[in-house]
Amino acid sequence: MRKVLLLLVSCLVIGLILSPCVWSKTKIIKVGINAPLTGDIPKVGEGTKYAAQMWLEDIKSAGGLEVGGKKYPVELVIEDNESKAESAVKVNTKMITQDEVMVIVGPQASSQAIPAGEVANNYKTPMISPWSTNPDTTKNRPFVFRGCFLDPFQGPVAANFIKEEFGFTKAAVLYDVASDYPKGLAEFFKKAWEKANGAGSVVAFESFTTKDVDFSSQLTKIIKSGAEVLFTPQYYNEVALIVQQAHELGWNKPITGSDSWGSAETVELCGKDCYGLFFSTHYAAAGAKGATKAFIDRYNKKYGYVPDDVGALTWDALQIVQKAIQSYGKITGNVEKDRKGIRDALANIKEFDGITGKMTFTEDGDPIKCAVIVRISEKGEYEFYKSVCP
Amino acid sequence: MVFFFQNLINALQWGSFYALIALGYSMVYGILMLFNFAHGDIFMVGAYIGFGVATGIAALASLGAIVLPNWLILVLTIIISMFLTSFVGILVERLGYRPLREAPRASAAITGLMIGIILETGNLALLGARRVRFPSLIESATYNIGGVYVTNKKIMIVGVSLMLMLALHQFVRRSKYGMAMRAMAFDYVVVPLMGVPINTIAAMTFAIGSALAAAAGILFGIAYPVLDPYMGIVFGWKAFVAAILGGRGSILGATLAGFLLGFIEIFVAMIFPSTLRDFIAYSIILLILTFRPHGFFGEPYSARLRL
């Protein structure tokens, strides 16, 4: 018993010595990045990390972040949420209570951003999710913001685009019922589609659960339903499987998607099957101009591929955070006070001109911005097709 | 009717995977009374080894070092990967299970779980979290037979699976080693006393099970070309259900139960809302087990003897 106790105590002591000094009170601006580096959507995590590191590079080369005439060093705390809701919550709690970050950027997917936002809001720490489009992420949470449009906007955009482009009246939806983002968006799409084409015009509303790989029975049902188009708001790894299986079952009508398709890896996994398909998203890399192009070129040069929407949105979110910290104008060293100040500054930003477009923020901390319809070209690039503004 | 046959084809493909993996569970369980929970992850390792072998051969072919038609690359990939993965199985048995053969069953069971986690995270550490696309070794061709769509891949997958199952059946029924395996499944206390080398047979069982899992992994990669390190977990559980449903150690049982599981999943989704697929499918299986607690071909007394 005594031996065990001794071992335990010595372990604790060593642990304490090795842990980074959380007591020292040098005034560092700590920004937490809550990203899915492993798990179902690792490419999303990679884009987040790379964009954040590029931002940090800029700050470092400027000698720190200038706040109220004084330069402060910035530190990024990048943590992996394994693209799981419970891990995202854990990561947020750890970053807030142990690392004492001032502001959190992330999580990206709604199924993590919604529960993690709850934690951030409870601890009164400002959080901005660059990519989460589900309304629940920021709803009634004064400390939670986002950098992208919402699904109640994206659903109608996707529905109206199909209507205008193809003139179809019967649509099918295939979505993951266990994930917040696809589920929410599928329902918003259905609502918008039935509003335009009458009740019952979504002829098949089929679902599956996360990690499923075989969609043959759902797709067979969809084909039988006589639908003219398939809308599937899924993440990039599922898109590859769904599109291929649909083609193998004899489906040769259009398949459309949403911003979750926009990953840099979609085409790599999906191949020729995805060429010529449309999806709604935040920005189009091919043919971009100005600051957007500068960002794309720099990212491409550094990491060897064209950044996807997650990278661009994370970049914008960090710029918004930077602007908020600077307009707050001081770092007191009292982290709770600083968090509150940064939140107020974030809420005070009414307009922002980012690389993913101009945004105006509403009372809830949600931006109003334009969506882009992208076509996957025969070279596998994301081509700008048209822009839809609210 | 077309709708029914289309689902039948889908179910045949889906069931083949369950059946191939269930065989590995069933053999190990039958002979060593051991739940090898790492088997789903060996399936994953097999798929990745297949990915590596296929990419390697394809790269050699494109360099012009060797000239091979695509179907031959596929056959070679399957054979080489089955061979390599069988060593993974032997290693798992030698390092994980053999030291614990006299230990309580629960220890052996958690060993399986831990080996599974080690394989998953090892893969994660080795290759990173990125998904890989399994190379499309055969050009997909879709045939329309009276409104039912069948691809050459589906025919190949079901065909190769059935061939492997038949080969296993023949091996176990006709060969000397097969007889030793059957004898050990019957009684593993007395049979070693008769001069049957228990360690060899145990290692061989793992090797065969793993080779089948590798074949399943490659066929899986052809049908669903996105591989990730966690692909074997849930799939392994479901195949385990099939193995138990088939009856302890029964090759025929595991095969039939694997296909049955595939059929139930696909047809439940055909009739009911797809959201309820697994809920209804596994309730049905629970019901079957209530009436046949030893599975289709399991023998009650043998379970009583050992557990």
XYZ file of C-alpha atoms in Angstrom:
697
model
C 0.000 0.000 0.000
C 2.744 2.417 0.966
C 4.672 1.545 -2.159
C 1.665 2.253 -4.332
C 1.109 5.554 -2.596
C 4.740 6.489 -3.021
C 4.593 5.666 -6.697
C 1.429 7.670 -7.096
C 2.823 10.707 -5.369
C 6.056 10.622 -7.304
C 4.135 10.294 -10.550
C 2.071 13.349 -9.648
C 5.129 15.344 -8.747
C 6.876 14.467 -12.002
C 3.689 15.325 -13.866
C 3.573 18.719 -12.213
C 7.187 19.455 -13.020
C 6.799 18.479 -16.643
C 3.557 20.323 -17.261
C 3.987 23.739 -18.864
C 4.032 26.622 -16.431
C 0.430 27.616 -16.112
C 1.174 29.960 -13.285
C 3.359 32.455 -15.046
C 1.450 35.567 -15.988
C 3.263 36.869 -19.047
C 0.751 38.529 -21.273
C 0.391 36.180 -24.218
C -2.582 36.154 -26.514
C -3.648 32.540 -26.684
C -5.967 31.435 -29.441
C -7.445 27.938 -29.296
C -8.004 25.951 -32.477
C -10.492 23.095 -32.063
C -10.102 21.013 -35.220
C -10.871 17.470 -36.476
C -7.283 16.404 -37.160
C -8.208 12.715 -37.060
C -11.525 10.873 -37.310
C -14.057 11.058 -40.100
C -13.018 14.309 -41.775
C -9.241 14.749 -41.263
C -8.850 16.888 -44.394
C -11.052 19.513 -42.741
C -8.757 19.514 -39.724
C -5.695 19.830 -41.907
C -7.107 22.853 -43.747
C -7.943 24.483 -40.411
C -4.467 23.883 -39.033
C -2.672 25.128 -42.126
C -4.721 28.309 -42.385
C -4.132 29.005 -38.688
C -0.406 28.464 -39.047
C -0.290 30.857 -41.980
C -2.033 33.475 -39.855
C 0.425 32.918 -37.012
C 3.299 33.307 -39.459
C 1.995 36.755 -40.431
C 1.695 37.772 -36.801
C 5.174 36.515 -35.984
C 6.791 38.268 -38.917
C 5.131 41.475 -37.717
C 6.724 40.886 -34.306
C 3.474 40.103 -32.523
C -0.075 41.304 -32.542
C -0.376 45.019 -32.015
C -3.054 45.859 -29.478
C -3.442 49.417 -28.238
C 0.022 50.420 -29.441
C 1.822 47.499 -27.822
C 2.919 44.238 -29.416
C 1.942 40.977 -27.752
C 3.159 37.507 -28.680
C 0.476 35.164 -29.980
C 0.275 31.451 -29.280
C -1.934 28.926 -31.011
C -3.270 25.987 -29.014
C -4.219 23.436 -31.688
C -6.143 20.455 -30.359
C -7.698 17.465 -32.089
C -11.407 16.794 -31.547
C -11.290 13.490 -33.502
C -14.431 14.758 -35.253
C -16.438 13.530 -32.274
C -18.918 15.626 -30.310
C -17.698 14.500 -26.898
C -14.047 15.124 -27.784
C -14.874 18.592 -29.086
C -16.467 19.368 -25.727
C -13.424 18.021 -23.905
C -11.051 20.024 -26.063
C -12.993 23.226 -25.448
C -13.100 22.627 -21.701
C -9.387 21.919 -21.613
C -8.475 24.949 -23.683
C -10.639 27.222 -21.551
C -9.748 25.925 -18.095
C -6.154 24.724 -18.519
C -4.640 26.605 -21.428
C -6.649 29.739 -20.613
C -7.172 30.723 -24.219
C -8.795 34.075 -24.898
C -10.778 32.994 -27.896
C -11.499 29.713 -29.672
C -11.681 29.167 -33.407
C -13.581 26.008 -34.359
C -14.947 23.344 -34.253
C -15.806 23.132 -37.932
C -18.574 20.554 -38.316
C -21.924 21.365 -36.733
C -22.170 18.105 -34.814
C -19.106 19.243 -32.850
C -19.689 22.980 -32.942
C -23.148 22.764 -31.351
C -22.103 20.958 -28.137
C -18.737 22.744 -27.971
C -20.476 26.109 -28.319
C -22.489 25.299 -25.227
C -19.263 24.888 -23.239
C -17.719 28.080 -24.578
C -20.862 30.018 -23.790
C -21.091 28.609 -20.258
C -17.480 29.516 -19.546
C -18.016 32.944 -21.113
C -15.288 32.436 -23.682
C -15.763 33.796 -27.192
C -15.823 31.108 -29.874
C -16.128 31.457 -33.614
C -16.869 28.483 -35.822
C -15.701 29.161 -39.358
C -17.658 26.377 -41.117
C -20.648 25.344 -38.996
C -23.840 26.236 -40.862
C -26.437 24.750 -38.500
C -28.484 27.488 -36.763
C -28.220 25.861 -33.324
C -24.506 26.603 -33.033
C -25.001 30.267 -32.212
C -28.652 30.336 -31.176
C -29.115 32.082 -27.803
C -25.389 31.971 -27.196
C -23.983 35.481 -26.892
C -20.400 34.181 -26.804
C -20.605 32.075 -29.963
C -20.134 33.422 -33.493
C -19.590 31.989 -36.936
C -17.930 32.881 -40.206
C -20.282 31.380 -42.757
C -23.882 31.493 -43.945
C -26.583 29.349 -42.332
C -28.451 26.297 -43.533
C -31.870 28.000 -43.545
C -30.253 30.092 -46.284
C -28.271 27.316 -47.989
C -31.244 24.904 -48.216
C -33.326 27.267 -50.380
C -30.230 28.225 -52.395
C -29.655 24.580 -53.327
C -33.353 23.959 -54.005
C -33.852 27.073 -56.113
C -30.705 26.450 -58.103
C -31.950 23.026 -59.227
C -35.316 24.491 -60.099
C -33.834 27.282 -62.192
C -31.077 25.257 -63.789
C -32.908 22.062 -64.669
C -36.595 22.843 -64.125
C -37.140 19.621 -62.187
C -40.120 19.083 -59.894
C -39.263 15.807 -58.152
C -36.240 15.521 -55.901
C -34.734 12.843 -53.675
C -32.632 13.450 -50.564
C -30.087 11.086 -49.012
C -28.544 12.187 -45.713
C -26.893 11.042 -42.504
C -29.543 11.083 -39.793
C -26.958 10.857 -36.984
C -25.069 14.040 -37.841
C -26.397 17.547 -37.127
C -25.259 19.241 -40.290
C -26.625 16.860 -42.959
C -29.815 16.286 -40.990
C -30.494 19.998 -40.547
C -29.690 20.872 -44.119
C -31.705 17.971 -45.554
C -34.751 19.261 -43.693
C -34.233 22.867 -44.797
C -33.832 21.674 -48.371
C -37.014 19.621 -48.153
C -38.950 22.572 -46.789
C -37.712 24.896 -49.505
C -38.281 22.347 -52.264
C -41.825 21.551 -51.176
C -42.611 25.221 -50.863
C -41.616 25.706 -54.495
C -42.968 22.457 -55.947
C -45.846 21.505 -53.687
C -46.221 18.967 -50.898
C -44.893 15.511 -51.698
C -42.476 16.759 -54.331
C -39.567 15.339 -52.355
C -40.365 11.839 -53.539
C -37.694 10.056 -51.502
C -36.242 11.215 -48.197
C -33.772 8.492 -47.313
C -31.206 8.353 -44.552
C -28.326 6.327 -43.177
C -26.047 6.613 -40.148
C -22.453 7.809 -39.832
C -19.830 5.258 -40.954
C -22.229 3.410 -43.272
C -20.593 2.574 -46.570
C -23.298 0.702 -48.411
C -26.150 2.862 -49.660
C -27.479 0.432 -52.235
C -30.894 -0.140 -50.688
C -31.508 3.585 -50.155
C -30.344 4.392 -53.685
C -32.459 1.608 -55.183
C -35.464 3.140 -53.431
C -34.541 6.586 -54.702
C -34.229 5.336 -58.268
C -37.610 3.617 -57.995
C -39.237 6.783 -56.638
C -38.869 8.506 -59.996
C -36.867 11.420 -58.628
C -35.198 13.655 -61.218
C -32.357 14.840 -59.032
C -30.577 13.638 -55.904
C -29.522 16.093 -53.222
C -27.040 14.729 -50.695
C -25.537 17.143 -48.137
C -22.758 14.797 -47.008
C -19.082 15.038 -46.161
C -16.451 14.342 -48.787
C -15.699 10.698 -47.945
C -19.375 9.758 -48.178
C -19.904 11.764 -51.345
C -17.385 9.569 -53.154
C -19.209 6.397 -52.134
C -22.732 7.681 -52.750
C -22.016 9.064 -56.210
C -20.182 5.950 -57.364
C -22.826 3.571 -56.056
C -25.626 5.623 -57.585
C -23.960 5.407 -60.984
C -23.437 1.683 -60.608
C -27.122 1.236 -59.890
C -28.025 2.969 -63.119
C -28.674 6.520 -61.890
C -27.624 8.941 -64.608
C -29.484 12.051 -63.492
C -27.843 14.990 -61.675
C -26.582 14.731 -58.103
C -26.119 17.965 -56.199
C -24.608 18.779 -52.846
C -23.755 21.439 -50.329
C -20.699 23.156 -48.839
C -19.482 19.942 -47.162
C -18.568 18.737 -50.659
C -16.019 21.505 -51.014
C -13.074 19.640 -49.482
C -9.798 19.484 -51.315
C -10.067 15.703 -51.167
C -13.542 15.174 -52.661
C -12.374 14.800 -56.243
C -9.344 12.769 -55.252
C -11.587 10.171 -53.586
C -14.483 10.382 -56.005
C -12.647 10.543 -59.329
C -14.444 10.858 -62.650
C -17.801 10.018 -61.109
C -18.023 13.495 -59.618
C -17.179 15.459 -62.756
C -19.898 17.802 -63.899
C -21.770 17.845 -60.572
C -22.895 21.034 -58.811
C -22.820 22.066 -55.171
C -23.399 25.215 -53.132
C -20.508 26.542 -51.109
C -18.684 29.540 -49.657
C -16.148 30.346 -52.328
C -14.771 29.052 -55.617
C -11.021 28.659 -55.888
C -10.745 28.511 -59.679
C -10.836 32.040 -61.115
C -10.595 33.894 -57.789
C -9.291 37.470 -57.708
C -7.566 39.924 -55.371
C -6.972 38.962 -51.755
C -8.675 35.610 -52.278
C -6.241 34.742 -55.049
C -3.294 35.897 -52.956
C -4.407 33.582 -50.155
C -4.939 30.634 -52.514
C -1.541 31.094 -54.181
C 0.277 31.390 -50.903
C -1.434 28.324 -49.446
C -0.884 26.323 -52.605
C 2.797 27.220 -52.666
C 3.265 26.310 -49.023
C 1.226 23.112 -48.761
C 0.993 21.915 -52.335
C -2.747 22.000 -52.981
C -5.537 24.501 -53.539
C -7.170 25.337 -50.184
C -10.782 24.330 -49.731
C -13.547 26.445 -48.225
C -12.609 25.379 -44.684
C -9.128 26.848 -45.075
C -10.473 30.096 -46.485
C -13.193 30.416 -43.833
C -10.724 29.696 -41.038
C -8.496 32.405 -42.414
C -11.420 34.850 -42.408
C -12.447 33.812 -38.897
C -8.938 34.501 -37.624
C -8.925 37.899 -39.318
C -12.214 38.684 -37.601
C -10.743 37.570 -34.274
C -7.674 39.716 -34.886
C -9.841 42.714 -35.684
C -11.873 42.154 -32.526
C -8.792 41.881 -30.303
C -7.344 45.027 -31.817
C -10.535 47.006 -31.449
C -10.819 45.832 -27.844
C -7.592 47.756 -27.504
C -5.904 46.341 -24.381
C -4.734 43.115 -22.803
C -5.270 43.256 -19.065
C -3.845 39.855 -18.232
C -7.062 38.994 -16.452
C -8.280 36.348 -18.849
C -11.945 36.517 -17.865
C -12.066 40.249 -18.387
C -10.259 39.992 -21.696
C -12.625 37.293 -22.926
C -15.617 39.457 -22.141
C -13.995 42.423 -23.864
C -13.174 40.413 -26.977
C -16.709 39.083 -27.107
C -18.117 42.589 -26.996
C -15.706 43.655 -29.686
C -16.728 40.672 -31.845
C -20.382 41.551 -31.391
C -19.608 45.120 -32.408
C -18.185 44.147 -35.790
C -20.981 44.953 -38.135
C -19.258 44.446 -41.448
C -16.247 42.514 -42.604
C -14.691 42.131 -46.024
C -13.072 38.719 -46.096
C -11.613 36.465 -48.742
C -14.858 34.496 -48.829
C -16.875 37.617 -49.504
C -18.454 40.547 -47.696
C -20.308 39.741 -44.530
C -22.720 41.712 -42.371
C -23.359 40.363 -38.916
C -26.798 39.983 -37.367
C -27.692 40.304 -33.692
C -27.062 36.568 -33.145
C -23.489 36.733 -34.383
C -24.333 35.215 -37.747
C -23.018 36.727 -40.954
C -25.185 37.437 -43.953
C -23.163 36.632 -47.034
C -23.472 35.284 -50.541
C -23.328 31.637 -51.489
C -21.582 30.332 -54.571
C -22.674 27.513 -56.843
C -19.661 25.530 -57.963
C -19.385 23.048 -60.794
C -16.779 20.282 -60.633
C -15.060 20.599 -63.989
C -13.764 17.843 -66.238
C -10.328 18.550 -64.789
C -11.652 18.058 -61.281
C -11.439 21.751 -60.367
C -14.083 23.753 -58.545
C -15.344 26.236 -61.114
C -17.396 29.262 -60.212
C -20.825 28.823 -61.766
C -22.988 31.496 -60.197
C -23.394 33.524 -57.069
C -26.572 33.632 -54.975
C -27.021 36.481 -52.499
C -29.667 36.833 -49.835
C -40.196 -7.367 -59.336
C -37.251 -5.480 -60.809
C -37.020 -3.617 -57.531
C -36.889 -6.896 -55.630
C -34.156 -8.381 -57.809
C -32.088 -5.208 -57.632
C -32.176 -5.446 -53.852
C -31.368 -9.129 -54.038
C -28.207 -8.359 -56.009
C -27.276 -5.612 -53.548
C -27.825 -7.976 -50.638
C -25.694 -10.706 -52.204
C -22.723 -8.357 -52.433
C -23.202 -6.941 -48.939
C -23.699 -10.402 -47.452
C -20.467 -11.728 -49.010
C -18.413 -9.393 -46.845
C -20.190 -10.404 -43.670
C -19.815 -14.063 -44.555
C -16.084 -13.856 -45.313
C -15.335 -12.070 -42.053
C -17.727 -14.184 -40.014
C -15.767 -17.267 -41.120
C -12.649 -15.963 -39.388
C -14.518 -15.345 -36.145
C -16.263 -18.645 -36.316
C -13.150 -20.764 -36.910
C -11.199 -19.240 -34.063
C -14.190 -19.447 -31.778
C -14.883 -23.024 -32.779
C -11.365 -24.260 -32.243
C -9.997 -22.196 -29.360
C -13.232 -21.017 -27.745
C -11.940 -17.518 -28.143
C -13.616 -14.340 -29.305
C -10.982 -12.783 -31.498
C -12.281 -9.218 -31.304
C -9.298 -7.983 -33.280
C -10.623 -9.723 -36.367
C -12.496 -6.665 -37.669
C -9.259 -4.739 -37.491
C -7.340 -7.496 -39.234
C -9.876 -7.002 -42.012
C -8.886 -3.319 -42.045
C -5.183 -4.204 -42.085
C -5.870 -6.604 -44.951
C -7.572 -3.845 -46.926
C -4.584 -1.529 -46.369
C -2.071 -4.236 -47.268
C -4.132 -4.821 -50.394
C -4.001 -1.116 -51.100
C -0.216 -1.133 -50.709
C 0.303 -4.212 -52.860
C -2.046 -2.997 -55.591
C -0.432 0.453 -55.688
C 3.007 -1.152 -55.748
C 2.236 -3.514 -58.599
C 0.417 -0.800 -60.532
C 3.420 1.508 -60.101
C 5.777 -1.195 -61.351
C 3.498 -1.845 -64.304
C 3.297 1.826 -65.192
C 7.088 2.103 -65.049
C 7.217 -0.616 -67.631
C 9.107 -3.025 -65.401
C 6.401 -5.623 -65.869
C 3.523 -5.878 -68.288
C 0.343 -7.090 -66.688
C -3.309 -6.815 -67.550
C -5.430 -5.279 -64.813
C -7.262 -8.459 -63.885
C -3.956 -10.193 -63.263
C -2.861 -7.344 -61.006
C -6.064 -7.898 -59.066
C -5.508 -11.629 -58.751
C -1.907 -11.081 -57.673
C -2.999 -8.424 -55.199
C -5.496 -10.770 -53.609
C -3.027 -13.662 -53.369
C -0.070 -11.628 -52.081
C -2.218 -9.711 -49.585
C -3.837 -12.867 -48.275
C -0.377 -14.321 -47.785
C 0.968 -11.229 -46.002
C -2.102 -10.721 -43.838
C -2.013 -14.338 -42.687
C 1.277 -13.442 -40.999
C -0.467 -10.602 -39.198
C -2.910 -13.213 -37.926
C -0.114 -15.542 -36.835
C 1.618 -12.652 -35.086
C -1.564 -11.696 -33.259
C -1.995 -15.279 -32.108
C 1.645 -15.721 -31.106
C 2.029 -12.428 -29.229
C -1.503 -11.770 -28.058
C -3.316 -14.987 -27.441
C -0.814 -17.788 -26.920
C 0.640 -16.376 -23.679
C -2.917 -16.146 -22.384
C -4.182 -19.546 -23.389
C -4.555 -20.685 -19.798
C -5.791 -17.287 -18.615
C -9.486 -16.602 -17.965
C -11.571 -16.155 -21.115
C -12.265 -12.516 -20.282
C -8.542 -11.721 -20.389
C -8.269 -13.230 -23.836
C -11.321 -11.298 -24.978
C -9.946 -7.944 -23.849
C -6.628 -8.851 -25.438
C -8.511 -8.934 -28.703
C -10.025 -5.519 -28.055
C -6.620 -4.087 -27.197
C -4.935 -5.573 -30.243
C -7.734 -4.043 -32.284
C -7.059 -0.601 -30.825
C -3.324 -1.058 -31.366
C -3.874 -1.923 -35.018
C -6.181 1.067 -35.557
C -3.971 3.609 -33.863
C -0.844 2.020 -35.322
C -2.268 2.564 -38.759
C -3.172 6.112 -37.780
C 0.393 6.756 -36.652
C 1.870 5.134 -39.740
C -0.296 6.589 -42.496
C -2.011 9.529 -40.815
C -5.703 10.235 -40.661
C -6.027 10.838 -44.378
C -8.455 8.618 -46.272
C -6.977 6.598 -49.069
C -8.690 5.706 -52.289
C -8.389 2.067 -53.220
C -7.071 1.911 -56.802
C -9.745 0.891 -59.276
C -8.102 -2.201 -60.669
C -10.961 -3.181 -62.883
C -12.797 -0.769 -65.108
C -16.352 -0.675 -63.840
C -18.902 -1.903 -66.351
C -22.616 -1.798 -65.659
C -24.989 -4.262 -67.296
C -28.685 -3.653 -67.532
C -30.532 -6.953 -67.379
C -34.205 -6.217 -67.755
C -33.997 -3.132 -65.562
C -31.758 -4.716 -62.933
C -28.341 -3.109 -62.851
C -25.410 -5.417 -62.224
C -21.769 -4.388 -62.359
C -18.859 -6.612 -63.230
C -17.493 -5.779 -59.771
C -20.532 -7.212 -58.028
C -20.346 -10.447 -59.981
C -16.633 -10.705 -59.256
C -17.069 -10.003 -55.529
C -19.793 -12.579 -55.027
C -17.954 -15.094 -57.219
C -14.605 -14.781 -55.471
C -16.242 -14.942 -52.041
C -18.132 -18.108 -52.873
C -14.994 -19.661 -54.325
C -13.016 -18.936 -51.167
C -15.762 -20.321 -48.955
C -15.927 -23.477 -51.024
C -12.142 -23.845 -50.875
C -12.216 -23.493 -47.101
C -14.986 -26.029 -46.833
C -13.009 -28.529 -48.905
C -9.877 -27.885 -46.871
C -11.598 -28.491 -43.564
C -13.520 -31.547 -44.814
C -10.827 -33.285 -46.843
C -7.331 -32.437 -45.619
C -5.433 -33.848 -42.678
C -5.097 -30.382 -41.125
C -8.771 -29.829 -41.605
C -9.448 -32.998 -39.721
C -7.166 -31.858 -36.906
C -9.065 -28.592 -36.735
C -12.378 -30.369 -36.553
C -11.071 -32.688 -33.897
C -9.843 -29.781 -31.809
C -13.166 -28.053 -32.141
C -14.676 -31.226 -30.736
C -12.416 -31.474 -27.715
C -9.288 -29.515 -27.197
C -8.188 -31.221 -24.023
C -7.963 -34.776 -25.289
C -7.043 -34.179 -28.919
C -3.573 -32.703 -28.194
C -2.859 -35.830 -26.164
C -3.313 -37.792 -29.369
C -0.347 -35.997 -30.870
C -2.095 -33.128 -32.650
C 0.186 -30.049 -32.373
C -2.149 -27.516 -30.793
C 0.105 -24.508 -31.450
C 0.441 -25.259 -35.138
C -3.264 -25.750 -35.555
C -4.064 -22.581 -33.601
C -1.635 -20.521 -35.685
C -3.005 -22.032 -38.860
C -6.563 -21.175 -37.856
C -5.575 -17.576 -37.322
C -3.659 -17.513 -40.598
C -6.613 -18.821 -42.608
C -9.079 -16.487 -40.894
C -6.822 -13.502 -41.524
C -6.252 -14.448 -45.147
C -10.017 -14.542 -45.672
C -10.331 -11.179 -43.952
C -7.682 -9.797 -46.300
C -9.602 -11.056 -49.310
C -12.727 -9.445 -47.868
C -10.770 -6.216 -47.326
C -9.642 -6.046 -50.948
C -13.077 -6.859 -52.329
C -14.480 -4.243 -49.940
C -11.955 -1.728 -51.261
C -13.106 -2.435 -54.798
C -16.764 -1.968 -53.924
C -16.352 0.939 -51.463
C -13.037 2.524 -52.453
C -12.582 4.836 -49.448
C -10.440 3.246 -46.709
C -10.031 4.558 -43.178
C -8.373 3.091 -40.078
C -11.682 2.614 -38.268
C -13.515 0.834 -41.061
C -13.281 -2.541 -39.329
C -14.895 -1.796 -35.989
C -18.634 -1.734 -36.574
C -18.270 -4.024 -39.525
C -16.393 -6.497 -37.347
C -19.129 -6.401 -34.702
C -21.783 -7.159 -37.248
C -19.778 -10.021 -38.730
C -19.337 -11.322 -35.200
C -23.101 -11.337 -34.857
C -23.241 -13.409 -38.030
C -20.649 -15.851 -36.683
C -22.614 -16.464 -33.500
C -25.878 -16.632 -35.402
C -24.392 -19.316 -37.631
C -23.486 -21.511 -34.726
C -20.197 -22.228 -33.024
C -17.441 -23.136 -35.431
C -19.789 -23.957 -38.257
C -18.419 -22.872 -41.623
C -21.708 -23.400 -43.390
C -23.501 -21.622 -40.558
C -21.223 -18.579 -40.669
C -21.583 -18.340 -44.434
C -25.345 -18.589 -44.380
C -25.684 -16.238 -41.428
C -23.408 -13.702 -43.143
C -25.611 -13.677 -46.214
C -28.732 -13.647 -44.054
C -27.474 -10.587 -42.209
C -26.829 -8.831 -45.516
C -30.298 -9.741 -46.749
C -32.011 -8.597 -43.565
C -30.214 -5.232 -43.590
C -30.934 -4.541 -47.242
C -34.530 -5.738 -47.230
C -35.432 -3.972 -44.015
C -34.239 -0.749 -45.618
C -36.254 -1.638 -48.708
C -39.535 -2.021 -46.822
C -39.195 0.306 -43.833
C -37.821 3.857 -43.594
C -34.043 3.587 -43.873
C -33.614 5.445 -40.576
C -34.905 2.361 -38.795
C -32.725 -0.091 -40.715
C -30.357 -1.330 -38.028
C -32.976 -1.004 -35.307
C -35.355 -3.377 -37.053
C -32.660 -5.599 -38.562
C -31.007 -6.348 -35.243
C -34.310 -6.741 -33.434
C -35.096 -9.499 -35.909
C -31.768 -11.157 -35.189
C -32.363 -10.913 -31.457
C -35.666 -12.649 -32.034
C -33.998 -15.411 -34.047
C -31.487 -15.950 -31.248
C -34.280 -16.200 -28.711
C -35.667 -19.183 -30.563
C -32.326 -20.658 -31.582
C -29.936 -19.656 -28.789
C -27.122 -21.788 -30.236
C -27.421 -20.356 -33.709
C -28.369 -22.287 -36.813
C -25.795 -25.050 -36.660
C -24.500 -24.805 -33.118
C -24.586 -27.780 -30.812
C -25.813 -27.113 -27.289
C -23.682 -29.698 -25.505
C -20.342 -28.451 -26.745
C -21.077 -24.980 -25.433
C -21.999 -26.498 -22.092
C -18.781 -28.454 -22.006
C -16.499 -25.488 -22.245
C -18.135 -22.390 -20.891
